[in-house]
Coordinates of C-alpha atoms in Angstrom, one line a residue:
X1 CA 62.7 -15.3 24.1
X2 CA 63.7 -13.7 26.7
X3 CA 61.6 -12.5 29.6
X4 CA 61.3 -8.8 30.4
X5 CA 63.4 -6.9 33.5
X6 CA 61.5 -5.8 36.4
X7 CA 61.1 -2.2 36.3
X8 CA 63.3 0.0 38.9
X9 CA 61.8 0.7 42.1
X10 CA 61.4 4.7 43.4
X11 CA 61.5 4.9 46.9
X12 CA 59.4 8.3 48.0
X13 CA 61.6 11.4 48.8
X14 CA 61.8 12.1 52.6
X15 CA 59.1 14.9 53.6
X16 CA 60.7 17.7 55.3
X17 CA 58.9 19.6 58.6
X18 CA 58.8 23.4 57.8
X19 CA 57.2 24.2 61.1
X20 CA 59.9 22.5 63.0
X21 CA 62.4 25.2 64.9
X22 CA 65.5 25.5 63.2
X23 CA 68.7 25.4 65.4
X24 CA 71.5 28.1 65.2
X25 CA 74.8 27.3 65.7
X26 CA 76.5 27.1 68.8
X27 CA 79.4 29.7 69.1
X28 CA 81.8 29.5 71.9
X29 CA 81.3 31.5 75.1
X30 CA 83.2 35.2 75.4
X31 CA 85.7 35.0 78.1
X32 CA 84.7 39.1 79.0
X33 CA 81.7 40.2 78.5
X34 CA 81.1 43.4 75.9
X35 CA 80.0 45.8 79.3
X36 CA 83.0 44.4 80.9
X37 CA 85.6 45.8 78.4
X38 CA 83.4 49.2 78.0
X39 CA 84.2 49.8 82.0
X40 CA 87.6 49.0 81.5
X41 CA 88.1 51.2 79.1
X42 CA 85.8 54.3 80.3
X43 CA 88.0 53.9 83.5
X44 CA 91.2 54.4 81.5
X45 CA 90.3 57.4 80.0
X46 CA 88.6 58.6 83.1
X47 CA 92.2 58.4 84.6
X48 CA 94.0 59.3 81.6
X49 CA 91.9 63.0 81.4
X50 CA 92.5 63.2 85.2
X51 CA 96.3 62.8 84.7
X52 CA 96.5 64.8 82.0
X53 CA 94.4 67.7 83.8
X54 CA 96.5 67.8 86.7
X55 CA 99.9 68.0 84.7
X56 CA 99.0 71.0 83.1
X57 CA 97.3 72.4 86.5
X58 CA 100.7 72.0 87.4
X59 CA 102.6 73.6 85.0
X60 CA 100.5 76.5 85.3
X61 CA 101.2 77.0 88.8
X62 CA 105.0 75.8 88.2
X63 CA 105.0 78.6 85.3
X64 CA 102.8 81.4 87.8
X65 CA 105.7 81.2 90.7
X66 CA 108.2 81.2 87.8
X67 CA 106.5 84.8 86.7
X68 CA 106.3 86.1 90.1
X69 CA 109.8 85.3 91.0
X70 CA 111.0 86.7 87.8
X71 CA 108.8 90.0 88.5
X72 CA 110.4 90.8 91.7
X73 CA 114.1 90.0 90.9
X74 CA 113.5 92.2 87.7
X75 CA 112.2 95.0 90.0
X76 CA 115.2 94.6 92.8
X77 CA 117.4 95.1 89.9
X78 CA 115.5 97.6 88.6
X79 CA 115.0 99.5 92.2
X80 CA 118.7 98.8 93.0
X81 CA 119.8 100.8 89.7
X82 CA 117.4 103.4 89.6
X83 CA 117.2 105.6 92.6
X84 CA 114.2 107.7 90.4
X85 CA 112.1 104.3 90.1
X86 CA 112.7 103.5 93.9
X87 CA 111.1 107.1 94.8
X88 CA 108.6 107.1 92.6
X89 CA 107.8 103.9 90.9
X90 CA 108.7 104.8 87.7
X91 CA 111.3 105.5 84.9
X92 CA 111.9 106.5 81.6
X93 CA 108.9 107.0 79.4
X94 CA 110.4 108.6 75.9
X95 CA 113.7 107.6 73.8
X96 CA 114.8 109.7 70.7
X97 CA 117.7 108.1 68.0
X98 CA 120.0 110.2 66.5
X99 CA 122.1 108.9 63.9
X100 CA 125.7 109.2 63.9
X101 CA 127.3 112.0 62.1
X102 CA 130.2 110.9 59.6
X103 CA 133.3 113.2 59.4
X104 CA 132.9 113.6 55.8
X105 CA 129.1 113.9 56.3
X106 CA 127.7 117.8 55.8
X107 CA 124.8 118.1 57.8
X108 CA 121.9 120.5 56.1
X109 CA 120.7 123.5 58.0
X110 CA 117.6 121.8 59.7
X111 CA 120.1 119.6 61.0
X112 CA 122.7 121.8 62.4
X113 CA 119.6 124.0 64.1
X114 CA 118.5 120.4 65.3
X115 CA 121.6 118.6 66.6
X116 CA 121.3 116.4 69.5
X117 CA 123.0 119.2 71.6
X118 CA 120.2 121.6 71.2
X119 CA 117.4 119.1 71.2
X120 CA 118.6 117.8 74.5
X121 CA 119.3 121.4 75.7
X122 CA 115.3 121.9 74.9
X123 CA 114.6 119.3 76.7
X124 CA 116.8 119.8 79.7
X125 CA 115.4 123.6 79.9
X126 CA 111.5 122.5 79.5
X127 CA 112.1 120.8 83.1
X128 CA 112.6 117.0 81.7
X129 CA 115.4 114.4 82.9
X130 CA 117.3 112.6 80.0
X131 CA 119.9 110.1 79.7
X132 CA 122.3 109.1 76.5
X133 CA 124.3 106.1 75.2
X134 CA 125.2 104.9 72.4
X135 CA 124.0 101.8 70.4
X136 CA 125.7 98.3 70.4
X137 CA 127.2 99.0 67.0
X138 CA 128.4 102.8 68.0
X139 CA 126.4 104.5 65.3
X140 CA 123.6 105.7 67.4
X141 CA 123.1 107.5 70.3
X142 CA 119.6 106.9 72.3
X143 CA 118.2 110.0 74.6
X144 CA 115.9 108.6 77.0
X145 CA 113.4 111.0 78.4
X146 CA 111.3 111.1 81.5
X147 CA 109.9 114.1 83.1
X148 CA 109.5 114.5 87.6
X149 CA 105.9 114.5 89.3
X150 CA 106.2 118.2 89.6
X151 CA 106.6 118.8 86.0
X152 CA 104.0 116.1 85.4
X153 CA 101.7 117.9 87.8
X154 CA 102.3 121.3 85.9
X155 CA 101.4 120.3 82.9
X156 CA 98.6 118.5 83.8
X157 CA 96.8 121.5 85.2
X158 CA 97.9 123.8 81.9
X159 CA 96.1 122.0 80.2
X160 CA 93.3 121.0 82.3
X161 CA 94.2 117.4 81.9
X162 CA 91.2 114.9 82.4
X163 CA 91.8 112.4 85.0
X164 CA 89.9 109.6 86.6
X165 CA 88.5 110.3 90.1
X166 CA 88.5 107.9 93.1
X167 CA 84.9 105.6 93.2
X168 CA 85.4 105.0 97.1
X169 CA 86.5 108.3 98.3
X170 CA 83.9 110.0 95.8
X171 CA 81.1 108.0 97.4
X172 CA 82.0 109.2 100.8
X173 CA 82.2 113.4 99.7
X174 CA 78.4 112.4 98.5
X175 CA 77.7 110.9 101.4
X176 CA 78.2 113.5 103.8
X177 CA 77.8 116.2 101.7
X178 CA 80.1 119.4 102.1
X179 CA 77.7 121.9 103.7
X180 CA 80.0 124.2 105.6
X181 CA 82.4 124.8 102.9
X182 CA 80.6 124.6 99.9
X183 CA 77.3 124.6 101.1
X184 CA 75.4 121.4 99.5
X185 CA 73.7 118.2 101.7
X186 CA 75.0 115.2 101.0
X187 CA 73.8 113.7 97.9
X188 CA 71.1 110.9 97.2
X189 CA 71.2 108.1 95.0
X190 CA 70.1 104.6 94.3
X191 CA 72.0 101.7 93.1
X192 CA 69.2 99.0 91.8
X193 CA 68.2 101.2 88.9
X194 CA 71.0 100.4 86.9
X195 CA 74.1 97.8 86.7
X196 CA 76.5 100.8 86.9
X197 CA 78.2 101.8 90.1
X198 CA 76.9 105.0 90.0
X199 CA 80.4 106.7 91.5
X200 CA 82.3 105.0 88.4
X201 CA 83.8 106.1 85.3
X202 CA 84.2 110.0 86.3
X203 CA 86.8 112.2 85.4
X204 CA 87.8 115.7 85.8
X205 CA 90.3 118.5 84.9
X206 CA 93.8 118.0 87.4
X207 CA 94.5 120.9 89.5
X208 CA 97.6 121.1 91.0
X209 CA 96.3 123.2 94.1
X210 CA 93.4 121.3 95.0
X211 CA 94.8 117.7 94.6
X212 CA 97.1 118.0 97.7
X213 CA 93.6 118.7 99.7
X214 CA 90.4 116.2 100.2
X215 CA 88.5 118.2 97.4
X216 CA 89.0 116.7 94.0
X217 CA 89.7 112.6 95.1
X218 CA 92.0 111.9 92.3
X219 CA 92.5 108.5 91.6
X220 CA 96.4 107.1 92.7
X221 CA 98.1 104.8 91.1
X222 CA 101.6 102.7 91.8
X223 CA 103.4 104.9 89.8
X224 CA 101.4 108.3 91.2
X225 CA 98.4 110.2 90.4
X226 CA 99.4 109.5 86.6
X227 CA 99.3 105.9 84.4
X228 CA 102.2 105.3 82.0
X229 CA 99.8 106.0 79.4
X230 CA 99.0 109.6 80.8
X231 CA 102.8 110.3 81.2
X232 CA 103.7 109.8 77.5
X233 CA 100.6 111.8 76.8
X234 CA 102.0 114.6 79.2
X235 CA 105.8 114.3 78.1
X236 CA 104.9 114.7 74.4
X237 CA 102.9 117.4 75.3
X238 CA 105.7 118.9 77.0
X239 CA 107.9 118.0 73.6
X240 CA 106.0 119.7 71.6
X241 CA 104.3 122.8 73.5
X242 CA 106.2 126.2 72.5
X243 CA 109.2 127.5 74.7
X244 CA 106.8 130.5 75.8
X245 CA 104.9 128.3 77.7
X246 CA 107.8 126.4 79.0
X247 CA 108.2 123.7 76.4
X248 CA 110.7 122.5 74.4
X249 CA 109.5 123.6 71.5
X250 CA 109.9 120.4 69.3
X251 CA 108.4 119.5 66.0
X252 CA 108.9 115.8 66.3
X253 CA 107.8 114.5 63.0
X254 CA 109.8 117.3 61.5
X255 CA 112.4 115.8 63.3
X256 CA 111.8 112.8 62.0
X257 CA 111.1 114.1 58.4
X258 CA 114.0 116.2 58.2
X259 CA 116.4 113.3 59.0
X260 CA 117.5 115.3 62.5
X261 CA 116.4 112.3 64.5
X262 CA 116.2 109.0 63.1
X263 CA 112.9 108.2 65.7
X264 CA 111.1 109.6 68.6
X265 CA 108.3 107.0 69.9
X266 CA 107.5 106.0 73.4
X267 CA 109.3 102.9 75.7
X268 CA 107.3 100.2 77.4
X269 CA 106.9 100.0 80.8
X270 CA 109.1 96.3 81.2
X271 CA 107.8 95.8 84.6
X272 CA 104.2 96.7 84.0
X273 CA 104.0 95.0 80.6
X274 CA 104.9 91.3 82.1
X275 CA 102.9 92.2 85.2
X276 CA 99.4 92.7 82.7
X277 CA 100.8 89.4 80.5
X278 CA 100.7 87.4 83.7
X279 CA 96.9 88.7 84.6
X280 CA 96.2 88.9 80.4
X281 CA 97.8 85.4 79.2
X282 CA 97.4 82.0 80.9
X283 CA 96.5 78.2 80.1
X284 CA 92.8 78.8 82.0
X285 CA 92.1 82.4 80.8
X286 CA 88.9 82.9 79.1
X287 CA 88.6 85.4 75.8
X288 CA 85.7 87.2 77.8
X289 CA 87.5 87.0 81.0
X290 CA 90.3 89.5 80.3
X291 CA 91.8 92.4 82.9
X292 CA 89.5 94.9 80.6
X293 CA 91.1 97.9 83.4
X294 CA 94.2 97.0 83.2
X295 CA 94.7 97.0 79.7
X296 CA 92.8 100.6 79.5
X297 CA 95.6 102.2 82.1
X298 CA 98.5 100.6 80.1
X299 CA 97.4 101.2 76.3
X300 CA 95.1 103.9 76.9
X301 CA 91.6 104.1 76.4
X302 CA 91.2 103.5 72.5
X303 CA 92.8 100.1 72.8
X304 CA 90.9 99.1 76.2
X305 CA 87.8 99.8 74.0
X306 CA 88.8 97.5 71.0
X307 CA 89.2 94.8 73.4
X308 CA 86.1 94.9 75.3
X309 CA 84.0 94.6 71.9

């Protein structure tokens, strides 16, 4: 028989520290460290923002030269043209557009009561200047109408016309008073009780005698004692009043209406209107930052309100 085999020998298992530190891998050193590349790039947009904001400060002032040159070639032309606008600063105000009659066109009665040969007549008689030309395509004619201070002036104080008065020159009748002639001291006030100037924002009815004198301080503009606004008001006043009280004695939306006149509206003021888009529009202009006074003597008082609110 044979003997038995020795039974396999079991070596014990290796015991294994769990409180020794464990070792973490070794990575391999950055060449820049991570605040290294934030500088870098903070600096690069630091000088791309700085680049950037003088380019357009730039431009701005490239584009404000551009406007003012512009403005002041466009009034030598305007000047050297116009002998009116070189007295008195400014020009036509109203333009009417009459169609042109066919030969084998009947007008109707309206119409022949209303040619442009009596409507301009009106005009010419109620004490306003016109001027006519035809259209590119010959089958208009455009009446331009504009009226002299004088007539301005006489309407203005028909209808006791309401016009702004003079802060600084007010202040100064109030401050001396007018004792001798009208007998009254000269006026107290105070100017911390409210933001208001207290010599702002007053208006009263034009009269043509007194505004040649140092009674009523009117307030003067470029263009005269009237703003474009107050001209068209004035003109189509003048348009419209009856012939009894020296008028032209125009219905103008009969006109219109009736087909006599294809339109009768009012003309910009080119020289004013880019002069209030340079002041109005700009890269750097803030919405509540706008030429609020401005924008009241050119579009009149209803539209200087909707912008303020």
């Amino acid at each position: 028989m044979s003997s038995p085999s020795p039974a396999p020998s079991v070596s014990p298992a290796p015991t294994v520290d769990t409180n020794a530190p464990t070792m973490a891998p070794t990575q391999p050193e950055d060449v820049y460290p991570e605040w290294w590349i934030t500088l870098i790039a903070m600096v690069f947009v630091t000088g791309l923002l700085f680049w950037s904001l003088k380019r357009v400060l730039k431009a701005a002032d490239e584009k404000r030269k551009r406007v003012q040159k512009n403005l002041k070639r466009l009034k030598s032309k305007i000047v050297a043209s116009d002998e009116f606008y070189q007295k008195y600063g400014y020009s036509w105000d109203w333009v009417l557009v009459f169609k042109v009659q066919e030969a084998n066109q009947k007008p109707t009665e309206y119409q022949r009561h209303h040619s442009v040969r009596e409507v301009v007549t009106k005009l010419c008689e109620a004490g306003l200047h016109t001027t006519m030309f035809y259209s590119v395509q010959q089958d208009e004619v455009y009446c331009k109408v504009r009226a002299p201070p004088e007539r301005l002036q006489a309407e203005a104080d028909r209808q006791d016309y309401k016009v702004p008065l003079d802060a600084m020159c007010l202040k100064a009748i109030c401050d001396r008073g007018r004792f001798e002639s009208h007998g009254w001291n000269p006026v107290m006030y105070t100017t911390f009780a409210s933001e208001l100037y207290p010599f702002e924002g007053h208006y009263a009815p034009y009269d043509r005698e007194r505004a040649g004198a140092d009674d009523i301080p009117y307030k003067s503009y470029s263009e005269g004692t009237f703003r474009n606004v107050d001209r068209i008001k004035l003109i189509q006043s003048i348009m419209e009043c009856p012939r009894y009280l020296n008028g032209a004695g125009l219905k103008l939306k009969d006109l219109v209406h009736k087909k006599a006149c294809l339109g009768v509206y009012p003309l910009h003021d080119y020289l004013a209107l880019l002069t209030l888009q340079h002041k109005w529009l700009g890269l750097f202009k803030m919405p509540g930052n706008q030429p609020d006074e401005e924008i009241k003597d050119y579009f009149g008082e209803k539209i200087g309100l909707y912008f303020v609110w």
